[in-house]
Amino acid sequence: MRWQGQELGVTDAAALPGLEQLNGLVRSVTTPEFADVTFHEVMCRSALNHVPSASAMPFDWTVNPYRGCSHACAYCFARGTHEYLELDAGRDFDSQIIVKINVAEVLEKELRRGSWAREPVMLGTNTDPYQRAEGRYRLMPAIVGALAESGTPFSILTKGTLLRRDLPLLREAAASVDVSLAMSIAVFDDELQKLLEPGTPSAAARLETVRAATEAGFRVTVFLMPILPHLTDSIAALDHALTQIAQAGAVRVVFGALHLRPGAKQWFMQWLGERHPELVSSYLGLYPGAAANAPKPYRTWLAKRVRPLLRVHGLDGRAEEDAPRRSPMPGLAARPQFVTTSRGREAEAARLF
């Protein structure tokens, strides 16, 4: 494992946040409630992660209390991040979970810095903050409390129904800061969902969470992503999905075709070969070589199929790629429009706060 063999007390600048030093590892834990899952508890040195400027994401800051994810989605784009730890992007990503047990305390300190400009923070764009581990470690309540107390707006994207546990706290936070909630639901066929996302709650359970969040006063976005060629892109499947989403009370949908980034691509193609070998040649045609995105003609065809259905169901919606790179996306924390440089950020922060 990557942290083994590091020199005690010496920072590794290339390490993932929270794993820079050997003495950050507290213990590794296995429990009967989480069969075949090992939790590696670490003491992190940082909680706020700055998104690289080259990223297409519309936000600048994230908090990731966990690395790896027991949701075990075959297509998860974050799988490649585990390889730096000398863990594989497949089974290890699903079962070797890094837990930053002091993340809330570190976050509180970082938010108290005079340089912190209360820019929006995103949770859930790398690994899910409400995966099953959260039921054991309960890191999110203190994270939410720290963000709200500091006046920092934030958003959460999750597949986890544990979000319902924290709705009273999130509603309280929303009284003082902007809070956006989004639920990711890619597959509405129960059999396919269990094969493709074996560790996730069912679509029905996630829809109930959307309904509960709506009743708590939130305008919830559903990410209908990824849409999988030949598996979930038929008119019947899309219509069924949007019917369920509308009935649950969501106000908008963001949709997009499957991405297959390095790490995820190998694992997904292995899954496809085992479960749907008849589709392997089609996927190799859509995602040849190192290609991570479905071809533009397919994405255009998909959008023409989805948009009329959005109108039928009275849902606001957009394709993932509709807006320019790094522009705001519904349901995700968006950077303030005034932020252009670090100097500009500090000047505007001084004026506002």
Tab-separated table of C-alpha atoms in Angstrom:
chain	number	residue	atom	x	y	z
A	1	MET	CA	0.000	0.000	0.000
A	2	ARG	CA	1.311	3.461	-0.895
A	3	TRP	CA	1.774	4.794	2.637
A	4	GLN	CA	3.890	1.809	3.657
A	5	GLY	CA	7.585	2.645	3.447
A	6	GLN	CA	7.142	6.406	3.658
A	7	GLU	CA	9.570	8.111	6.019
A	8	LEU	CA	7.934	8.966	9.325
A	9	GLY	CA	7.182	12.669	9.667
A	10	VAL	CA	8.166	13.565	6.100
A	11	THR	CA	5.473	15.051	3.897
A	12	ASP	CA	4.863	13.423	0.509
A	13	ALA	CA	3.705	16.328	-1.675
A	14	ALA	CA	2.246	13.968	-4.279
A	15	ALA	CA	0.050	12.073	-1.839
A	16	LEU	CA	-3.718	12.295	-1.803
A	17	PRO	CA	-5.056	14.738	0.823
A	18	GLY	CA	-4.966	13.040	4.208
A	19	LEU	CA	-2.352	10.404	3.255
A	20	GLU	CA	0.770	12.564	3.115
A	21	GLN	CA	2.461	10.927	6.108
A	22	LEU	CA	2.788	7.412	7.431
A	23	ASN	CA	1.746	8.485	10.908
A	24	GLY	CA	-1.614	9.560	9.481
A	25	LEU	CA	-2.744	5.928	9.504
A	26	VAL	CA	-4.455	5.178	12.801
A	27	ARG	CA	-5.718	1.637	12.248
A	28	SER	CA	-7.363	-0.693	9.760
A	29	VAL	CA	-10.763	-2.061	10.754
A	30	THR	CA	-12.968	-4.918	9.606
A	31	THR	CA	-16.402	-5.555	11.109
A	32	PRO	CA	-19.081	-8.234	10.574
A	33	GLU	CA	-21.609	-5.573	9.485
A	34	PHE	CA	-19.422	-4.700	6.488
A	35	ALA	CA	-18.472	-8.051	5.022
A	36	ASP	CA	-15.332	-7.954	2.850
A	37	VAL	CA	-14.774	-4.226	3.512
A	38	THR	CA	-11.728	-2.826	5.312
A	39	PHE	CA	-11.742	0.705	6.702
A	40	HIS	CA	-8.346	2.422	6.900
A	41	GLU	CA	-8.740	5.218	9.442
A	42	VAL	CA	-6.392	8.143	8.860
A	43	MET	CA	-5.728	11.501	10.478
A	44	CYS	CA	-5.850	13.998	7.621
A	45	ARG	CA	-3.795	17.166	7.474
A	46	SER	CA	-6.187	18.991	5.131
A	47	ALA	CA	-9.914	18.885	4.489
A	48	LEU	CA	-10.552	21.539	1.858
A	49	ASN	CA	-9.312	20.381	-1.538
A	50	HIS	CA	-8.747	22.931	-4.282
A	51	VAL	CA	-9.955	21.749	-7.682
A	52	PRO	CA	-7.211	22.006	-10.326
A	53	SER	CA	-7.669	24.872	-12.751
A	54	ALA	CA	-7.603	22.427	-15.669
A	55	SER	CA	-10.730	20.701	-14.392
A	56	ALA	CA	-14.052	21.285	-16.137
A	57	MET	CA	-15.875	21.354	-12.802
A	58	PRO	CA	-17.901	24.514	-12.028
A	59	PHE	CA	-16.620	24.744	-8.438
A	60	ASP	CA	-13.238	25.351	-6.830
A	61	TRP	CA	-13.442	23.532	-3.507
A	62	THR	CA	-14.404	20.045	-2.341
A	63	VAL	CA	-14.395	18.039	0.870
A	64	ASN	CA	-13.957	14.266	0.587
A	65	PRO	CA	-14.335	12.451	3.915
A	66	TYR	CA	-13.777	9.069	2.234
A	67	ARG	CA	-11.584	7.561	-0.490
A	68	GLY	CA	-12.911	4.501	-2.252
A	69	CYS	CA	-16.599	3.638	-2.226
A	70	SER	CA	-18.558	0.556	-1.243
A	71	HIS	CA	-21.294	1.492	-3.719
A	72	ALA	CA	-19.081	-0.448	-6.145
A	73	CYS	CA	-20.493	1.146	-9.314
A	74	ALA	CA	-18.745	-0.541	-12.225
A	75	TYR	CA	-18.490	2.748	-14.154
A	76	CYS	CA	-17.304	5.041	-11.313
A	77	PHE	CA	-14.901	7.646	-12.720
A	78	ALA	CA	-13.054	7.976	-9.371
A	79	ARG	CA	-11.660	4.434	-9.482
A	80	GLY	CA	-8.313	5.575	-10.844
A	81	THR	CA	-7.573	7.594	-7.683
A	82	HIS	CA	-7.030	4.354	-5.753
A	83	GLU	CA	-4.126	3.284	-7.936
A	84	TYR	CA	-1.810	5.873	-6.410
A	85	LEU	CA	-2.198	4.025	-3.096
A	86	GLU	CA	-0.999	0.862	-4.835
A	87	LEU	CA	-4.563	-0.403	-4.543
A	88	ASP	CA	-6.346	-1.484	-7.689
A	89	ALA	CA	-9.152	0.466	-9.329
A	90	GLY	CA	-11.445	-2.547	-9.222
A	91	ARG	CA	-12.110	-4.656	-6.166
A	92	ASP	CA	-9.858	-2.597	-3.871
A	93	PHE	CA	-11.717	0.609	-4.711
A	94	ASP	CA	-14.936	-1.088	-3.584
A	95	SER	CA	-13.575	-2.695	-0.435
A	96	GLN	CA	-10.533	-0.727	0.860
A	97	ILE	CA	-12.090	2.495	2.155
A	98	ILE	CA	-9.981	5.374	3.450
A	99	VAL	CA	-11.755	7.210	6.295
A	100	LYS	CA	-10.536	10.666	7.369
A	101	ILE	CA	-11.709	10.398	10.953
A	102	ASN	CA	-10.659	13.943	11.938
A	103	VAL	CA	-11.882	15.658	8.767
A	104	ALA	CA	-14.486	17.816	10.537
A	105	GLU	CA	-12.002	19.167	13.081
A	106	VAL	CA	-9.489	20.012	10.369
A	107	LEU	CA	-12.217	21.618	8.269
A	108	GLU	CA	-13.296	23.840	11.160
A	109	LYS	CA	-9.748	25.165	11.498
A	110	GLU	CA	-9.418	25.801	7.775
A	111	LEU	CA	-12.734	27.644	7.644
A	112	ARG	CA	-11.620	29.948	10.470
A	113	ARG	CA	-8.642	31.218	8.505
A	114	GLY	CA	-8.794	34.873	7.615
A	115	SER	CA	-7.994	34.023	4.004
A	116	TRP	CA	-11.065	31.801	3.609
A	117	ALA	CA	-13.477	33.672	1.326
A	118	ARG	CA	-16.531	31.460	1.959
A	119	GLU	CA	-16.557	30.123	-1.564
A	120	PRO	CA	-19.002	27.286	-2.294
A	121	VAL	CA	-17.868	23.790	-1.329
A	122	MET	CA	-18.967	20.606	-3.084
A	123	LEU	CA	-19.345	17.198	-1.464
A	124	GLY	CA	-19.860	14.027	-3.470
A	125	THR	CA	-18.155	14.609	-6.804
A	126	ASN	CA	-15.306	12.206	-6.090
A	127	THR	CA	-16.533	9.492	-3.732
A	128	ASP	CA	-19.916	9.470	-2.033
A	129	PRO	CA	-20.079	11.129	1.420
A	130	TYR	CA	-23.219	9.107	2.221
A	131	GLN	CA	-21.882	5.686	1.283
A	132	ARG	CA	-22.442	2.913	3.835
A	133	ALA	CA	-19.336	3.864	5.843
A	134	GLU	CA	-21.099	7.077	6.870
A	135	GLY	CA	-23.545	5.001	8.903
A	136	ARG	CA	-20.616	3.868	11.024
A	137	TYR	CA	-18.472	7.014	11.165
A	138	ARG	CA	-21.065	9.836	11.086
A	139	LEU	CA	-18.634	12.392	9.640
A	140	MET	CA	-21.188	14.426	7.700
A	141	PRO	CA	-23.130	16.079	10.558
A	142	ALA	CA	-20.014	17.816	11.869
A	143	ILE	CA	-18.926	18.731	8.323
A	144	VAL	CA	-22.317	20.292	7.606
A	145	GLY	CA	-22.231	22.095	10.936
A	146	ALA	CA	-18.767	23.507	10.297
A	147	LEU	CA	-19.699	24.795	6.835
A	148	ALA	CA	-22.931	26.397	8.044
A	149	GLU	CA	-21.356	27.987	11.102
A	150	SER	CA	-18.624	29.545	8.959
A	151	GLY	CA	-21.145	30.952	6.457
A	152	THR	CA	-19.897	28.729	3.642
A	153	PRO	CA	-22.476	27.638	1.016
A	154	PHE	CA	-22.269	24.013	-0.063
A	155	SER	CA	-23.887	21.316	-2.137
A	156	ILE	CA	-24.139	17.542	-1.838
A	157	LEU	CA	-24.371	14.987	-4.631
A	158	THR	CA	-25.083	11.453	-3.430
A	159	LYS	CA	-26.579	8.057	-4.159
A	160	GLY	CA	-26.945	7.413	-0.443
A	161	THR	CA	-30.229	7.336	1.424
A	162	LEU	CA	-28.343	8.187	4.630
A	163	LEU	CA	-28.909	11.760	3.486
A	164	ARG	CA	-32.359	11.476	5.077
A	165	ARG	CA	-30.771	11.176	8.518
A	166	ASP	CA	-29.274	14.653	8.165
A	167	LEU	CA	-32.228	16.480	6.588
A	168	PRO	CA	-33.112	18.334	9.821
A	169	LEU	CA	-29.508	19.512	10.132
A	170	LEU	CA	-29.366	20.456	6.449
A	171	ARG	CA	-32.617	22.373	6.740
A	172	GLU	CA	-31.182	24.265	9.698
A	173	ALA	CA	-28.015	25.004	7.708
A	174	ALA	CA	-30.086	26.264	4.774
A	175	ALA	CA	-31.479	29.003	6.984
A	176	SER	CA	-28.043	30.673	7.017
A	177	VAL	CA	-26.251	29.510	3.846
A	178	ASP	CA	-27.164	28.261	0.385
A	179	VAL	CA	-27.506	24.468	0.432
A	180	SER	CA	-28.076	22.468	-2.768
A	181	LEU	CA	-28.986	18.782	-2.815
A	182	ALA	CA	-28.729	16.422	-5.755
A	183	MET	CA	-29.430	12.696	-5.996
A	184	SER	CA	-27.707	10.493	-8.554
A	185	ILE	CA	-29.955	7.786	-10.024
A	186	ALA	CA	-28.657	6.144	-13.175
A	187	VAL	CA	-30.547	2.844	-13.339
A	188	PHE	CA	-34.253	2.282	-12.698
A	189	ASP	CA	-34.303	-1.408	-13.569
A	190	ASP	CA	-33.769	-3.248	-10.270
A	191	GLU	CA	-32.024	-6.258	-11.760
A	192	LEU	CA	-29.568	-4.187	-13.792
A	193	GLN	CA	-28.983	-1.832	-10.875
A	194	LYS	CA	-27.946	-4.680	-8.589
A	195	LEU	CA	-25.503	-5.947	-11.193
A	196	LEU	CA	-24.048	-2.564	-12.105
A	197	GLU	CA	-24.176	-0.795	-8.708
A	198	PRO	CA	-24.292	-3.649	-6.189
A	199	GLY	CA	-23.600	-1.510	-3.120
A	200	THR	CA	-26.128	1.247	-3.794
A	201	PRO	CA	-29.645	1.680	-2.425
A	202	SER	CA	-32.392	0.853	-4.896
A	203	ALA	CA	-33.768	3.503	-7.221
A	204	ALA	CA	-37.025	3.386	-5.227
A	205	ALA	CA	-35.167	4.124	-1.986
A	206	ARG	CA	-33.305	7.012	-3.592
A	207	LEU	CA	-36.546	8.409	-4.981
A	208	GLU	CA	-38.030	8.281	-1.474
A	209	THR	CA	-35.024	10.304	-0.327
A	210	VAL	CA	-35.699	12.851	-3.077
A	211	ARG	CA	-39.291	13.038	-1.877
A	212	ALA	CA	-38.214	13.499	1.740
A	213	ALA	CA	-35.757	16.259	0.811
A	214	THR	CA	-38.444	17.974	-1.250
A	215	GLU	CA	-40.842	17.833	1.671
A	216	ALA	CA	-38.104	19.353	3.828
A	217	GLY	CA	-38.115	22.377	1.518
A	218	PHE	CA	-35.242	21.628	-0.871
A	219	ARG	CA	-35.450	21.973	-4.648
A	220	VAL	CA	-33.756	18.713	-5.538
A	221	THR	CA	-31.847	17.971	-8.737
A	222	VAL	CA	-31.576	14.405	-10.022
A	223	PHE	CA	-28.516	13.397	-12.011
A	224	LEU	CA	-29.736	10.870	-14.573
A	225	MET	CA	-26.180	9.812	-15.219
A	226	PRO	CA	-24.621	7.881	-16.672
A	227	ILE	CA	-27.017	6.844	-19.397
A	228	LEU	CA	-25.587	3.613	-20.787
A	229	PRO	CA	-25.752	2.870	-24.524
A	230	HIS	CA	-27.995	-0.096	-25.329
A	231	LEU	CA	-28.803	-0.622	-21.648
A	232	THR	CA	-30.666	2.441	-20.354
A	233	ASP	CA	-31.035	4.723	-23.392
A	234	SER	CA	-34.290	3.408	-24.890
A	235	ILE	CA	-37.308	5.716	-24.997
A	236	ALA	CA	-39.171	3.340	-22.687
A	237	ALA	CA	-36.347	3.328	-20.112
A	238	LEU	CA	-35.885	7.100	-20.219
A	239	ASP	CA	-39.617	7.770	-20.002
A	240	HIS	CA	-39.912	5.418	-17.018
A	241	ALA	CA	-37.011	7.137	-15.276
A	242	LEU	CA	-38.347	10.650	-15.812
A	243	THR	CA	-41.839	9.614	-14.727
A	244	GLN	CA	-40.438	8.370	-11.419
A	245	ILE	CA	-38.247	11.437	-10.956
A	246	ALA	CA	-41.139	13.835	-11.546
A	247	GLN	CA	-43.416	11.937	-9.182
A	248	ALA	CA	-40.759	12.132	-6.454
A	249	GLY	CA	-40.881	15.933	-6.628
A	250	ALA	CA	-37.517	16.746	-8.169
A	251	VAL	CA	-37.464	20.044	-10.036
A	252	ARG	CA	-34.661	19.481	-12.513
A	253	VAL	CA	-32.623	16.779	-14.203
A	254	VAL	CA	-29.050	16.743	-15.451
A	255	PHE	CA	-28.412	13.932	-17.913
A	256	GLY	CA	-25.370	12.629	-19.737
A	257	ALA	CA	-23.890	9.621	-21.473
A	258	LEU	CA	-21.453	7.202	-19.885
A	259	HIS	CA	-17.845	8.347	-19.396
A	260	LEU	CA	-15.151	5.674	-19.278
A	261	ARG	CA	-12.016	7.208	-17.824
A	262	PRO	CA	-8.785	5.287	-17.180
A	263	GLY	CA	-9.266	2.875	-14.297
A	264	ALA	CA	-13.025	2.851	-14.706
A	265	LYS	CA	-12.816	1.832	-18.350
A	266	GLN	CA	-10.958	-1.417	-17.744
A	267	TRP	CA	-13.213	-2.372	-14.842
A	268	PHE	CA	-16.426	-1.549	-16.690
A	269	MET	CA	-15.384	-3.436	-19.814
A	270	GLN	CA	-14.583	-6.458	-17.666
A	271	TRP	CA	-18.057	-6.186	-16.131
A	272	LEU	CA	-19.633	-5.814	-19.563
A	273	GLY	CA	-17.821	-8.872	-20.870
A	274	GLU	CA	-19.147	-10.936	-17.957
A	275	ARG	CA	-22.707	-9.629	-17.897
A	276	HIS	CA	-23.426	-8.456	-21.456
A	277	PRO	CA	-20.825	-9.958	-23.793
A	278	GLU	CA	-23.104	-9.265	-26.745
A	279	LEU	CA	-22.486	-5.517	-26.238
A	280	VAL	CA	-18.707	-5.558	-26.017
A	281	SER	CA	-18.101	-4.893	-29.714
A	282	SER	CA	-20.601	-2.014	-29.712
A	283	TYR	CA	-18.881	-0.393	-26.740
A	284	LEU	CA	-15.458	-0.833	-28.298
A	285	GLY	CA	-16.850	1.045	-31.288
A	286	LEU	CA	-18.256	3.843	-29.121
A	287	TYR	CA	-15.219	4.080	-26.825
A	288	PRO	CA	-12.236	3.028	-28.968
A	289	GLY	CA	-8.709	2.990	-27.606
A	290	ALA	CA	-8.231	5.582	-24.893
A	291	ALA	CA	-11.481	7.437	-25.667
A	292	ALA	CA	-13.357	8.316	-22.469
A	293	ASN	CA	-16.428	10.034	-23.932
A	294	ALA	CA	-19.168	8.703	-26.139
A	295	PRO	CA	-18.887	10.193	-29.641
A	296	LYS	CA	-20.582	13.506	-30.355
A	297	PRO	CA	-23.199	12.005	-32.715
A	298	TYR	CA	-24.361	9.630	-29.978
A	299	ARG	CA	-24.538	12.428	-27.384
A	300	THR	CA	-26.536	14.588	-29.820
A	301	TRP	CA	-28.889	11.687	-30.558
A	302	LEU	CA	-29.348	11.080	-26.826
A	303	ALA	CA	-30.157	14.724	-26.096
A	304	LYS	CA	-32.772	14.780	-28.862
A	305	ARG	CA	-34.341	11.735	-27.237
A	306	VAL	CA	-34.326	13.078	-23.666
A	307	ARG	CA	-35.375	16.718	-24.096
A	308	PRO	CA	-38.927	16.071	-25.366
A	309	LEU	CA	-39.466	13.677	-22.473
A	310	LEU	CA	-38.347	16.327	-20.001
A	311	ARG	CA	-41.004	18.653	-21.397
A	312	VAL	CA	-43.661	15.944	-21.220
A	313	HIS	CA	-42.950	15.440	-17.529
A	314	GLY	CA	-42.690	19.124	-16.694
A	315	LEU	CA	-39.064	18.924	-15.611
A	316	ASP	CA	-36.400	21.552	-16.004
A	317	GLY	CA	-33.368	19.852	-17.462
A	318	ARG	CA	-30.161	20.048	-19.380
A	319	ALA	CA	-27.471	17.833	-20.771
A	320	GLU	CA	-24.224	17.649	-18.871
A	321	GLU	CA	-22.405	19.326	-21.771
A	322	ASP	CA	-24.965	22.049	-22.551
A	323	ALA	CA	-23.143	24.855	-20.772
A	324	PRO	CA	-19.588	26.051	-21.454
A	325	ARG	CA	-16.705	24.384	-19.631
A	326	ARG	CA	-16.512	25.254	-15.907
A	327	SER	CA	-19.870	27.057	-15.978
A	328	PRO	CA	-22.492	26.455	-13.246
A	329	MET	CA	-24.336	23.130	-13.265
A	330	PRO	CA	-27.704	22.737	-11.505
A	331	GLY	CA	-27.411	20.935	-8.199
A	332	LEU	CA	-23.678	21.573	-7.773
A	333	ALA	CA	-21.946	24.344	-5.891
A	334	ALA	CA	-20.866	27.028	-8.373
A	335	ARG	CA	-17.938	29.373	-7.994
A	336	PRO	CA	-18.835	33.053	-7.493
A	337	GLN	CA	-18.858	34.896	-10.785
A	338	PHE	CA	-16.464	37.535	-9.484
A	339	VAL	CA	-13.637	35.054	-8.892
A	340	THR	CA	-10.987	35.364	-11.593
A	341	THR	CA	-7.648	35.428	-9.768
A	342	SER	CA	-6.445	34.780	-6.239
A	343	ARG	CA	-5.810	38.512	-5.808
A	344	GLY	CA	-9.315	39.300	-7.045
A	345	ARG	CA	-10.732	36.677	-4.740
A	346	GLU	CA	-9.043	38.208	-1.695
A	347	ALA	CA	-10.096	41.721	-2.609
A	348	GLU	CA	-13.714	40.795	-3.145
A	349	ALA	CA	-13.764	38.697	-0.004
A	350	ALA	CA	-12.517	41.672	2.004
A	351	ARG	CA	-15.267	43.828	0.523
A	352	LEU	CA	-18.053	41.320	1.160
A	353	PHE	CA	-17.024	39.942	4.520
